[in-house]
Coordinates of C-alpha atoms in Angstrom, one line a residue:
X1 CA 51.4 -38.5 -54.1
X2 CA 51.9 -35.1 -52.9
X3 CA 48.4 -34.1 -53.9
X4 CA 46.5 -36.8 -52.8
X5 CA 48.2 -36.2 -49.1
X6 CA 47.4 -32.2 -49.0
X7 CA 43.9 -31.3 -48.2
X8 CA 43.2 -27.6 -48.6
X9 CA 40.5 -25.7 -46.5
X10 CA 37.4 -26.6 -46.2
X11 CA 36.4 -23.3 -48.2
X12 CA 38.3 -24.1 -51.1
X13 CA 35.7 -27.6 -51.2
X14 CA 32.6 -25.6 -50.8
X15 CA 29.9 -24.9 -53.9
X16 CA 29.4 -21.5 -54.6
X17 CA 25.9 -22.3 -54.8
X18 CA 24.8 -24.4 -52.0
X19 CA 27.6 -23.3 -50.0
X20 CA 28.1 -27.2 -48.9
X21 CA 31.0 -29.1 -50.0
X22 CA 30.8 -30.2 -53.3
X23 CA 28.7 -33.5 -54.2
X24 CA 29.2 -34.9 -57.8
X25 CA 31.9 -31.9 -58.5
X26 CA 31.9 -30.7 -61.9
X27 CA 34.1 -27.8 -63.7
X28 CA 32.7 -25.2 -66.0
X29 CA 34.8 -24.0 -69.4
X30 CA 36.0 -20.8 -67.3
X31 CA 37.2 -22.8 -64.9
X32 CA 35.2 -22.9 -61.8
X33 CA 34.0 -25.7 -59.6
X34 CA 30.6 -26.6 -59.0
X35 CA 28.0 -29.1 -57.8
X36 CA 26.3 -30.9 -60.7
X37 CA 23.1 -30.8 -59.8
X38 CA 23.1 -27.1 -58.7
X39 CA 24.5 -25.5 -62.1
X40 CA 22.1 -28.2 -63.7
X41 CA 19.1 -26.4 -61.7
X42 CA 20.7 -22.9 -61.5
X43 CA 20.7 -23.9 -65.7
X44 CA 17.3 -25.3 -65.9
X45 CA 16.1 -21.7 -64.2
X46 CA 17.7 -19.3 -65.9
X47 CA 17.4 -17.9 -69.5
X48 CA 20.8 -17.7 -70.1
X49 CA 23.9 -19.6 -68.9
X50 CA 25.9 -17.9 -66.7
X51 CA 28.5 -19.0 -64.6
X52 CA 27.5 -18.2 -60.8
X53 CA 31.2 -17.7 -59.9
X54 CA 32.4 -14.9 -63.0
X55 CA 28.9 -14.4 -64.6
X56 CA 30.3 -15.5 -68.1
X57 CA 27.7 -16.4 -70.6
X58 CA 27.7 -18.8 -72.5
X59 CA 25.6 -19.3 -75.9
X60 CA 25.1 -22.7 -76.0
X61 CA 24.8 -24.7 -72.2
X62 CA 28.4 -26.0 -72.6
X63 CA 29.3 -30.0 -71.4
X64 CA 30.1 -30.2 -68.0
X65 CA 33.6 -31.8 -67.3
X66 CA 34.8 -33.7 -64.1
X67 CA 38.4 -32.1 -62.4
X68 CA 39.9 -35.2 -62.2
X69 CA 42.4 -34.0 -59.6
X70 CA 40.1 -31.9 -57.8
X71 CA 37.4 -34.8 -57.3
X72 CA 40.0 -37.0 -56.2
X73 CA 40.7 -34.3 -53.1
X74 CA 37.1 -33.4 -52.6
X75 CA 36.6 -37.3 -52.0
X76 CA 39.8 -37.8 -49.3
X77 CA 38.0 -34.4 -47.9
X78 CA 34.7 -36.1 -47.8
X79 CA 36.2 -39.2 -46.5
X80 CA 38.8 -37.7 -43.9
X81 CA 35.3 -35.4 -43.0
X82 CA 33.6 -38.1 -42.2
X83 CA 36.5 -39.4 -40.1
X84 CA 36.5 -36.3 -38.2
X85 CA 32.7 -36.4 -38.3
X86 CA 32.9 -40.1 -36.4
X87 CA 35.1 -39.4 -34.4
X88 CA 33.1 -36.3 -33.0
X89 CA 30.3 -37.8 -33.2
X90 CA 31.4 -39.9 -30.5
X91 CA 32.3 -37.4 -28.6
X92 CA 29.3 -35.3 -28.6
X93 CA 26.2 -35.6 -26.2
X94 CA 23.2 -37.4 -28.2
X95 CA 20.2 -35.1 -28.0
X96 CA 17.8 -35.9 -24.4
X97 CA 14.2 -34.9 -24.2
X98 CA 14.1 -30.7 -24.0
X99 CA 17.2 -30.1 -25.7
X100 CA 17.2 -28.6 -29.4
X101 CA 18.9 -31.7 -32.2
X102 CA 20.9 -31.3 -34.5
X103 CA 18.8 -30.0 -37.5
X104 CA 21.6 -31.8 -40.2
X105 CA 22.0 -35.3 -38.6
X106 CA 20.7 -38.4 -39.9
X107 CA 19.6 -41.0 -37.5
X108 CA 20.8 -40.0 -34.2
X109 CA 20.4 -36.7 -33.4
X110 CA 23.0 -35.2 -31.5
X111 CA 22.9 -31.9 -29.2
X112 CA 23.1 -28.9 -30.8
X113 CA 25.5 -26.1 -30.1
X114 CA 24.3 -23.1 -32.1
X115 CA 21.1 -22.4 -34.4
X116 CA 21.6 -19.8 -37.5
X117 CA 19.1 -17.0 -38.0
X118 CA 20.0 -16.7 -41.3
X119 CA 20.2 -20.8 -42.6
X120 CA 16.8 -21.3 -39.7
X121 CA 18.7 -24.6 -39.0
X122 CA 20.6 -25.8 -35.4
X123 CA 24.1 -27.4 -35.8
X124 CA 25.8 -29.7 -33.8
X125 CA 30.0 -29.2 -33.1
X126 CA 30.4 -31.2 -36.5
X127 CA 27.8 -29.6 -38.8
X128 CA 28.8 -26.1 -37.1
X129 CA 32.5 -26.5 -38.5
X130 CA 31.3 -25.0 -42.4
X131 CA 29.8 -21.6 -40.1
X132 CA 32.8 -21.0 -38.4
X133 CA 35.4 -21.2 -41.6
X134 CA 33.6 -20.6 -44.2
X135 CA 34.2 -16.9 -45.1
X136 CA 30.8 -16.7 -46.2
X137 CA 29.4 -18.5 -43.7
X138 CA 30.8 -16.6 -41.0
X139 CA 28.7 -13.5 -41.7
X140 CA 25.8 -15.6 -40.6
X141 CA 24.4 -14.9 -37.3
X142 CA 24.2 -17.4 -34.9
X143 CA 22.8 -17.8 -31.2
X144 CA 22.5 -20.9 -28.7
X145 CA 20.7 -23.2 -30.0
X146 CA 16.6 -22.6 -29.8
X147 CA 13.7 -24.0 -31.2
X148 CA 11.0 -23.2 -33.9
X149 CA 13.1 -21.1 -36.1
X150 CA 10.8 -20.4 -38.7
X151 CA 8.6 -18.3 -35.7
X152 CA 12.1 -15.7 -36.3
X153 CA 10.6 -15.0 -40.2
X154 CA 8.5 -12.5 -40.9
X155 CA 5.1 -14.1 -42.3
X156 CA 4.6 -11.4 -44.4
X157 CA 7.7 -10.6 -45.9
X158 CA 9.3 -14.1 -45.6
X159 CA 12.5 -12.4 -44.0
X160 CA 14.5 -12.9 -40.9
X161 CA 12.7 -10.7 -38.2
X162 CA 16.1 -8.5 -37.4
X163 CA 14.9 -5.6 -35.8
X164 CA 12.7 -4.8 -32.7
X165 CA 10.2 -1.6 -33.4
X166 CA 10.3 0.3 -29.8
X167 CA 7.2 2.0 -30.7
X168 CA 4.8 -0.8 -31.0
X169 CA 7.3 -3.3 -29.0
X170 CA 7.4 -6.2 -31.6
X171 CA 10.5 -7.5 -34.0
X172 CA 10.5 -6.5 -37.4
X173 CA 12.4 -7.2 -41.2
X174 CA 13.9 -4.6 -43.3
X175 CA 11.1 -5.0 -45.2
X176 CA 8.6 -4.4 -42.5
X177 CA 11.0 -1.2 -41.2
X178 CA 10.4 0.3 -45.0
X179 CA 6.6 0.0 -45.0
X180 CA 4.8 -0.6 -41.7
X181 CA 7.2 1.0 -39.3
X182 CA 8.7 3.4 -41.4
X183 CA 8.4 6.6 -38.6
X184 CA 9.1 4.2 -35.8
X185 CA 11.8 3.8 -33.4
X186 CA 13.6 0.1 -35.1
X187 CA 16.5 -0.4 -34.0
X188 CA 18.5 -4.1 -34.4
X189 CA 17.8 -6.7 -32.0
X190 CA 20.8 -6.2 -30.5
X191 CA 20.6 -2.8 -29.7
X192 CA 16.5 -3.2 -28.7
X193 CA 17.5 -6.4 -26.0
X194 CA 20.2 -4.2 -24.7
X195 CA 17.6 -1.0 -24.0
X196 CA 15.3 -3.4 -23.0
X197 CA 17.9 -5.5 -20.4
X198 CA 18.5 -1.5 -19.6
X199 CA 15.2 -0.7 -18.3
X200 CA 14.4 -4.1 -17.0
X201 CA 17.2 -3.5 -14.7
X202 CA 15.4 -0.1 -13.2
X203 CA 12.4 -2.2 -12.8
X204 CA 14.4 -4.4 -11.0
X205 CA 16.2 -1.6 -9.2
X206 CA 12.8 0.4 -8.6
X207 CA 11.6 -3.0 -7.2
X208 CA 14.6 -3.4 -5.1
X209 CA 14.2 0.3 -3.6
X210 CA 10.7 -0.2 -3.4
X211 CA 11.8 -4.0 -1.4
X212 CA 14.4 -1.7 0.6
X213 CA 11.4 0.9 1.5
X214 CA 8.6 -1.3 2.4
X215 CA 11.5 -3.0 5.0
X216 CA 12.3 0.5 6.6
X217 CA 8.4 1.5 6.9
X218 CA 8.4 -2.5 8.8
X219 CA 11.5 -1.7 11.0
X220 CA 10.1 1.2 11.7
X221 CA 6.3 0.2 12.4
X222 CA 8.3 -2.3 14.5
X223 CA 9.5 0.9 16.3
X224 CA 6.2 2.7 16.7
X225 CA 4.7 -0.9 17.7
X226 CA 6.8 -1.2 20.6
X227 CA 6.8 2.4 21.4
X228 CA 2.7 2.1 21.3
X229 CA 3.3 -1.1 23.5
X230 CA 5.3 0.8 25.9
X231 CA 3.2 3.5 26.0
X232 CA 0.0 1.3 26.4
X233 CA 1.6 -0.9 29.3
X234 CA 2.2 2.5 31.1
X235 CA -1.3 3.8 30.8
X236 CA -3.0 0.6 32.0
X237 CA -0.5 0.0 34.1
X238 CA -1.4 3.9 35.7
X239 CA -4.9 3.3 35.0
X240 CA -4.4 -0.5 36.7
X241 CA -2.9 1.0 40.1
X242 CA -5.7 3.6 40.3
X243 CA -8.6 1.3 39.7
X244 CA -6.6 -0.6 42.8
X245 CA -6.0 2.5 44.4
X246 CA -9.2 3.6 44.4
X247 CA -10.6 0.0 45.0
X248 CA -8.6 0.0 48.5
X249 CA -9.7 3.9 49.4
X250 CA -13.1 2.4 48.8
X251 CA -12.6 -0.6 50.9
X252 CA -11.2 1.3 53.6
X253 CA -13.7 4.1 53.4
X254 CA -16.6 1.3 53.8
X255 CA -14.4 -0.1 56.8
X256 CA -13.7 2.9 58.3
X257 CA -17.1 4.0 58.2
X258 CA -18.0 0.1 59.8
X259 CA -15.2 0.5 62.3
X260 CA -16.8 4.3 63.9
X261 CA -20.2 2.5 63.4
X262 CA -19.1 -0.5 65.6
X263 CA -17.5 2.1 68.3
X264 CA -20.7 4.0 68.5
X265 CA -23.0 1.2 69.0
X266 CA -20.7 0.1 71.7
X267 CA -21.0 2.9 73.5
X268 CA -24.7 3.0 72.7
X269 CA -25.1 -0.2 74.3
X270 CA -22.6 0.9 77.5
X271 CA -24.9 3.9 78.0
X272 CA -27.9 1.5 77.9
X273 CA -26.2 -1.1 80.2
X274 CA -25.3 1.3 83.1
X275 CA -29.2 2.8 82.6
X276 CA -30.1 -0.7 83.2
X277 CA -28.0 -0.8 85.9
X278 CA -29.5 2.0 87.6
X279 CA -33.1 1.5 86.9
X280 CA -32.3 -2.2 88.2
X281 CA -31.0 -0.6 91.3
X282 CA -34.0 2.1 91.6
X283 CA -36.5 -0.9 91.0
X284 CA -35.1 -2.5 94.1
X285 CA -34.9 0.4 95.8
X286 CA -38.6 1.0 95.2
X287 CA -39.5 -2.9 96.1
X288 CA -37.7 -2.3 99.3
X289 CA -39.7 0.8 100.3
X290 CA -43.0 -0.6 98.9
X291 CA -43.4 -3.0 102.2
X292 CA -43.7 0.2 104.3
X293 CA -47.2 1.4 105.4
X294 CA -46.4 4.7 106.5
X295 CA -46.8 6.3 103.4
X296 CA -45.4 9.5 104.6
X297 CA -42.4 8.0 105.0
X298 CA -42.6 6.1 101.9
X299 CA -43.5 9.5 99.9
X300 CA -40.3 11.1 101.3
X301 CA -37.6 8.1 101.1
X302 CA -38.6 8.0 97.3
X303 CA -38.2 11.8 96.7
X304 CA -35.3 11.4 98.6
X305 CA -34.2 8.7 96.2
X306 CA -35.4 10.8 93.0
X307 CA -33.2 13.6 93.6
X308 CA -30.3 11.1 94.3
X309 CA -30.6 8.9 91.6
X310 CA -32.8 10.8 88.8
X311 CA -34.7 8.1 86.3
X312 CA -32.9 7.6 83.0
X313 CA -34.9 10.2 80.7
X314 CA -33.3 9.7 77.0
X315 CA -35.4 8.9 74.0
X316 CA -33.5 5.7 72.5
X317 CA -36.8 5.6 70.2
X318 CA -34.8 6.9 67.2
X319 CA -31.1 6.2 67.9
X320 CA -29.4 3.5 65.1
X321 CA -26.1 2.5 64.6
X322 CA -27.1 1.3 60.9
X323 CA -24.1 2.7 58.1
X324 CA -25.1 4.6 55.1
X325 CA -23.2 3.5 52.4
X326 CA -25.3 5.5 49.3
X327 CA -22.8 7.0 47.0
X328 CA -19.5 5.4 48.4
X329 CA -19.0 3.7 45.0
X330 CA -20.3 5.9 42.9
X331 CA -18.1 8.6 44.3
X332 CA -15.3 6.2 43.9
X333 CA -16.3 5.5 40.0
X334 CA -16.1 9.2 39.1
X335 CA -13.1 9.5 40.5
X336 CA -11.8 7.0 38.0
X337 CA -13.7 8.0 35.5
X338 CA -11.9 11.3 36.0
X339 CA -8.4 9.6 36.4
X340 CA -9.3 7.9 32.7
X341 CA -10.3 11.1 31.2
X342 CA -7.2 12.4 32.6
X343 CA -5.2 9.9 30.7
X344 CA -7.3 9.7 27.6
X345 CA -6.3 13.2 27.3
X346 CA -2.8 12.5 27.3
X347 CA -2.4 9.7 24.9
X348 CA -5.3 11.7 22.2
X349 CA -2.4 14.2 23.3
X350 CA 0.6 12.4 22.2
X351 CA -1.2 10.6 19.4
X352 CA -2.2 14.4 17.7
X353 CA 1.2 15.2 17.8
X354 CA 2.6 11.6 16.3
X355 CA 0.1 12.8 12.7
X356 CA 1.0 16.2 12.7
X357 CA 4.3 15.0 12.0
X358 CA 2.5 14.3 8.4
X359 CA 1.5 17.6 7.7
X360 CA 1.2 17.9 4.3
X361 CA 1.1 21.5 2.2
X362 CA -2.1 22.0 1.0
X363 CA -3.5 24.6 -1.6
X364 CA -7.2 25.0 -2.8
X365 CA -8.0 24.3 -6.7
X366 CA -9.8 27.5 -8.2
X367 CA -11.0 24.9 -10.7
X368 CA -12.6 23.2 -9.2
X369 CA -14.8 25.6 -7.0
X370 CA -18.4 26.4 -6.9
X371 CA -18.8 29.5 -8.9
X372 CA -19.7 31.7 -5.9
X373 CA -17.2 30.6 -3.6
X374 CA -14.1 33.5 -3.4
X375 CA -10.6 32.0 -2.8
X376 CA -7.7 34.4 -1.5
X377 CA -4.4 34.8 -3.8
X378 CA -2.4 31.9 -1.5
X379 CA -5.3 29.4 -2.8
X380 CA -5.4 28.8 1.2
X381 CA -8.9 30.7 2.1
X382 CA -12.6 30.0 1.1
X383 CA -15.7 31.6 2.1
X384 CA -19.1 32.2 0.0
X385 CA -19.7 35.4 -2.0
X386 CA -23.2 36.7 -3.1
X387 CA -22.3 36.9 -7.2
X388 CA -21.9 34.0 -9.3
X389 CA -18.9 34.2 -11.8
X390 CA -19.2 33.5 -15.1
X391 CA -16.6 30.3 -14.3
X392 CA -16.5 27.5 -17.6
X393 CA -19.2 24.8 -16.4
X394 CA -16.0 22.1 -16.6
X395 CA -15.9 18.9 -15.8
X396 CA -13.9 19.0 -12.4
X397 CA -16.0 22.2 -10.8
X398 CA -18.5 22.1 -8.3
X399 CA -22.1 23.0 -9.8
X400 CA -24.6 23.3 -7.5
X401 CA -22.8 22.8 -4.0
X402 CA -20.6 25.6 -1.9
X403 CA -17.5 23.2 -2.6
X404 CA -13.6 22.9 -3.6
X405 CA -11.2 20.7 -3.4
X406 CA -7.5 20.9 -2.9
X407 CA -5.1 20.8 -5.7
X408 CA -2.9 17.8 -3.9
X409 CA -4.4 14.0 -3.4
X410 CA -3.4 11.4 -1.2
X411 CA -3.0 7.8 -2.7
X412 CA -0.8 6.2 -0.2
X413 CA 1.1 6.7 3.3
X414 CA -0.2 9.0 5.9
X415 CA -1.5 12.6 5.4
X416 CA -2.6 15.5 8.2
X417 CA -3.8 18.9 7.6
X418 CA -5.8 22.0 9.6
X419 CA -8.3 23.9 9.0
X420 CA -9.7 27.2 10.9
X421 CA -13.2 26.7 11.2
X422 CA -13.8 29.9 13.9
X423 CA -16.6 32.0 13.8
X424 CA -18.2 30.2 11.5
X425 CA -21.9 28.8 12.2
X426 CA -21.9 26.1 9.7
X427 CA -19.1 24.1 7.6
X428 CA -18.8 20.6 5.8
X429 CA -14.6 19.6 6.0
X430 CA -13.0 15.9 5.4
X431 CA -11.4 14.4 2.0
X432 CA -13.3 12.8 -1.3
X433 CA -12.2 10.8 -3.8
X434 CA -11.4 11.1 -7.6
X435 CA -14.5 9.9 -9.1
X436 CA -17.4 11.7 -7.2
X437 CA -20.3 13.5 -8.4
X438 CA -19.7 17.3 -8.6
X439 CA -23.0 18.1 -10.7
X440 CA -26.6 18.6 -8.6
X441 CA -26.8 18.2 -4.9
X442 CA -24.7 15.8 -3.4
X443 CA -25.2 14.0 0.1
X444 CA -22.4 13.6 1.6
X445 CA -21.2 9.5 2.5
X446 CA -18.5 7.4 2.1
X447 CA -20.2 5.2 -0.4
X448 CA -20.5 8.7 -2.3
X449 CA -17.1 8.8 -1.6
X450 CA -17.1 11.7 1.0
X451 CA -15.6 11.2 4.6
X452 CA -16.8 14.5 6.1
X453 CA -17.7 16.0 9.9
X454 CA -19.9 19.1 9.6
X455 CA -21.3 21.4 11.9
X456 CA -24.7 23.3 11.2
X457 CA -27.1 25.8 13.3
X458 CA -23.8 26.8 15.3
X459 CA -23.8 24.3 17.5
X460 CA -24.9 20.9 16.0
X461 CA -21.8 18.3 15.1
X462 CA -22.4 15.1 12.9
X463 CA -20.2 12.5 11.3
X464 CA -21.9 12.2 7.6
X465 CA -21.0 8.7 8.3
X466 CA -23.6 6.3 7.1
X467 CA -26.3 6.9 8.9
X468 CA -24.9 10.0 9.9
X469 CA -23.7 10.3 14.0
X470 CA -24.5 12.9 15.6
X471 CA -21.6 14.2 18.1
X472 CA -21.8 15.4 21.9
X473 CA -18.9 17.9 22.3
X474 CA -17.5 19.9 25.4
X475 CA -16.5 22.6 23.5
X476 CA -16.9 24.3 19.8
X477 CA -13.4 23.4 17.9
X478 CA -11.7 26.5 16.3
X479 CA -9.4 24.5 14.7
X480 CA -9.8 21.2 13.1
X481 CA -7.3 18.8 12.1
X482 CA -7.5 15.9 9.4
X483 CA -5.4 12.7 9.5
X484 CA -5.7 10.0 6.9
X485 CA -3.6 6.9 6.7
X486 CA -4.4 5.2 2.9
X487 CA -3.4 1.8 3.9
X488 CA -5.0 2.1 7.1
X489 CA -8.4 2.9 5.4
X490 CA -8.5 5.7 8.4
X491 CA -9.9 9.2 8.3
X492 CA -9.8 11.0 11.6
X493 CA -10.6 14.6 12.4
X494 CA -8.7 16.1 15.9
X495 CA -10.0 19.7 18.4
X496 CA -6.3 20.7 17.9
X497 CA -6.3 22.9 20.6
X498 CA -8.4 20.5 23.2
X499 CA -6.2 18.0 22.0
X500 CA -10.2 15.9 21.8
X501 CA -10.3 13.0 19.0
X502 CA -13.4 14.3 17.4
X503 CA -14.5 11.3 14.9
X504 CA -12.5 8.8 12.9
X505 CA -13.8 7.1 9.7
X506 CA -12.4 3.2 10.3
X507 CA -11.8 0.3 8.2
X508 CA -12.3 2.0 5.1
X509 CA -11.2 0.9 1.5
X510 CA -9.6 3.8 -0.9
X511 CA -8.8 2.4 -4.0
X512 CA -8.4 6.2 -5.6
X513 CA -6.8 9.4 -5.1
X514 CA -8.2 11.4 -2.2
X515 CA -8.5 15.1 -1.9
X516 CA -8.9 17.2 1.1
X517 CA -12.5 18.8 1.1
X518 CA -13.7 22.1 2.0
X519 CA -17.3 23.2 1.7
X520 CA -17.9 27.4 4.2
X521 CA -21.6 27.0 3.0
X522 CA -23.4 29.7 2.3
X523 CA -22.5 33.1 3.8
X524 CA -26.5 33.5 5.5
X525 CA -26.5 37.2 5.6
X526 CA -23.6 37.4 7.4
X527 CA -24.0 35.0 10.1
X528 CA -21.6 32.8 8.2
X529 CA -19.0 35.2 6.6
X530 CA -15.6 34.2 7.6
X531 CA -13.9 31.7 5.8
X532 CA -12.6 28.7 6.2
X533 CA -8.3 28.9 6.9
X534 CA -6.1 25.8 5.7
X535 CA -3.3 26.4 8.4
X536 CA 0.2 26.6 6.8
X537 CA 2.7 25.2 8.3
X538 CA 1.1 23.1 10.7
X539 CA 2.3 24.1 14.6
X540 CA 3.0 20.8 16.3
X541 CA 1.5 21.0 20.0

């Protein structure tokens, strides 16, 4: 009675072949217990008879005998399994639609709790209970439960995928790690979803900055917005009280000169009146006299009244009282117009020195310059030289065209540099992208990727826009100053010292690296010697 109450472990009831608890249990002569039908296979596929537990052989398959004791506590196992099985059963969730069953359950399926890598099979809490005391068992690895298993075996070498190859980013077997992968970077799973949790995380991080970064460049666009707001409201608010300004000196000038107009004629017409007035009197006079016929007398009363009263003798032929007006308002316009200018000046002013403020370093690239431009030791003067060097014909140099480029791009933010451009009669300056042409001759246009101003016969400015513009400038720029804002799709080129907006290249798209461009042309016996200066560092005004 005291057996049939003790139950070992569940490990002491398991077959050492299907690792299950025993079915049909069966003893061997040396002793050991085993499943009937799985020493009667193991048997049936083996040239010899060994026992899977000692490795005795054995010359001739021996009978198989029951353990009469043992059977009788593998069946209260089974049965107080079962129990315990129910009872769980009960307990546990049944599997719902998108959750992974049970793999081991007949009929109802219930929820599983962990899959094996190494059975490829999902337990639930009472089919789990073998993996987690079993000694053998436990060596198994096991993860929450997932499904399609068999997609964890390696096709080709019919092995659990264990590793993860870093060098071509896939999991592999041992078998795979021994042939294909050999001089790769394999490491365990483990070990790969940790580096690869690792670098995720930078991402992550890099994202976050980059999230923290594009905030601060808002907040402080915010900033420049309201300080170009104020800024603005001040300048048309200047520009608003001059237009009235001028608008009333206009309308008081035009009154004023109505107003002296009005006094005149009203003394005009006084003077007239009291002429009148007198000849009226003088014709009466005259009417008076006229009924005399001593005309002796008559001849000496009106000399008499001549020299008393002299007839009115002004020429009224060409007086007028009209205004002249002509050129009132268009005196009043250029005033304004000069008040604008004025104030052009001082936001092209204030805006030159906001992009100096992005003054980058810049440096020429020796390779990639035409083979008879000469470039000073700093990499930061050009000019044209009569020889051609014996420069290899590579890929990034110039062939045919005076040209370099600078060894620094700009692929996003906001970039400024300056160029001196004195002396010189003719020049090409502006930035180019990555991919142009630098074999043959070139035009220069954005949809050749150039965004360059140029000057040629000494005095003749152009935008190589497309078409090119030609520009109308007060004076010849000795120093030139590039802005470009990437996102913006803006090019710009400043007079830095008339603080003058030359040109600007708008509503551009740069989907590649820029880089600044600098062409002296070609030296003209002289007339076109000096070289081109990149200014370093950049002086803000």
């Amino acid at each position: 009675m005291a057996a049939a109450n003790y139950l070992p472990s569940e490990d002491q009831f398991q077959c050492s072949i299907c690792l299950n608890v025993f079915t049909d249990l069966v003893s061997t002569p040396c002793g050991h217990n085993i499943c009937k039908d799985c020493i009667t296979e193991h048997w049936n596929n083996s040239y010899r008879c060994l026992c899977p537990m000692c490795m005795e052989a054995f010359t001739i398959r021996p009978d198989l005998r029951v353990n009469i004791l043992l059977s009788k506590l593998d069946t209260q196992f089974r049965q107080s399994a079962q129990q315990k099985a129910s009872s769980s059963s009960s307990q546990q969730q049944v599997s719902k639609p998108g959750e992974i069953p049970c793999d081991v359950c007949t009929g109802t399926k219930l929820k599983a709790l962990k899959s094996c890598l190494v059975c490829l099979v999902s337990y639930c809490e009472t089919h789990l209970e073998p993996h987690l005391t079993a000694s053998r068992l436990k060596r198994h690895q096991l993860i929450d439960p997932v499904e399609n298993l068999e997609d964890r075996m390696c096709t080709k070498h019919d092995k659990p995928l264990e590793l993860f190859c870093k060098t071509d980013q896939t999991c592999v077997c041992m078998l795979c790690h021994v042939s294909d992968h050999k001089t790769h970077d394999v490491v365990p799973l483990k070990e790969g979803y940790e580096d690869m949790k690792v670098e995720l995380e930078a991402e992550i991080q890099k994202r976050r900055l980059k999230i923290q970064e594009i905030q601060d460049s808002v907040n402080l666009s915010e900033k420049d917005a309201d300080r170009e707001i104020a800024e603005g409201v001040q300048i048309f608010s200047a520009l608003k009280e001059s237009v009235e300004r001028s608008q009333a000196n206009l309308i008081d000038a035009i009154k004023e000169k109505q107003k002296t107009k009005e006094n005149q004629a009203k003394s005009f017409i006084k003077e007239l009146e009291q002429e009148i007035s007198e000849l009226t009197n003088r014709s009466t006079q005259l009417e008076q006299l006229s009924h005399s016929e001593d005309h002796f007398h008559l001849l000496q009363s009106v000399q008499s009244l001549n020299s008393q009263h002299p007839t009115p003798t002004k020429d009224w032929t060409e007086v007028s009282v009209r205004p002249s007006y002509e050129g009132t308002v268009v005196r009043a316009v250029s005033q304004l117009e000069e008040t604008l200018s004025e104030q052009r000046k001082k936001l092209v002013e204030a805006e030159l020195k906001r992009v100096q403020q992005y003054a980058v370093d810049v440096t020429l690239d020796p390779g990639t310059a035409y083979p008879k431009l000469i470039l000073s030791h700093d990499r930061k003067k050009v000019h044209h030289g009569k020889n051609k060097k014996n420069f290899p014909d590579n890929p990034e140099r110039f062939s045919d065209c005076a040209s370099v480029l600078a060894k620094q791009s700009f692929s996003s933010g906001k970039s400024y540099f300056e160029v001196q451009v004195k002396g010189k009669t003719e020049w090409d300056l502006g930035v180019a992208r990555q991919s142009i042409n630098r074999k043959g001759v070139i035009p220069l246009s954005p949809q050749n990727g150039y965004w360059t101003l140029c000057l040629r016969n000494g005095n003749e400015y152009e935008a190589l826009d497309a078409p090119p513009v030609r520009l109308s400038l007060k004076s010849r720029p000795e120093k030139v100053g590039v802005f470009v804002d990437y996102e913006e799709g803006l090019v710009s080129f400043y007079d830095v010292d008339a603080a003058a907006l030359i040109y600007s290249f708008t509503g551009c798209s740069f989907t590649e690296k820029l880089f600044p461009y600098f062409s002296p042309k070609c030296n003209d016996d002289g007339k076109n010697s000096a070289p081109l200066i990149i200014i370093s560092p950049v002086r803000v005004k």
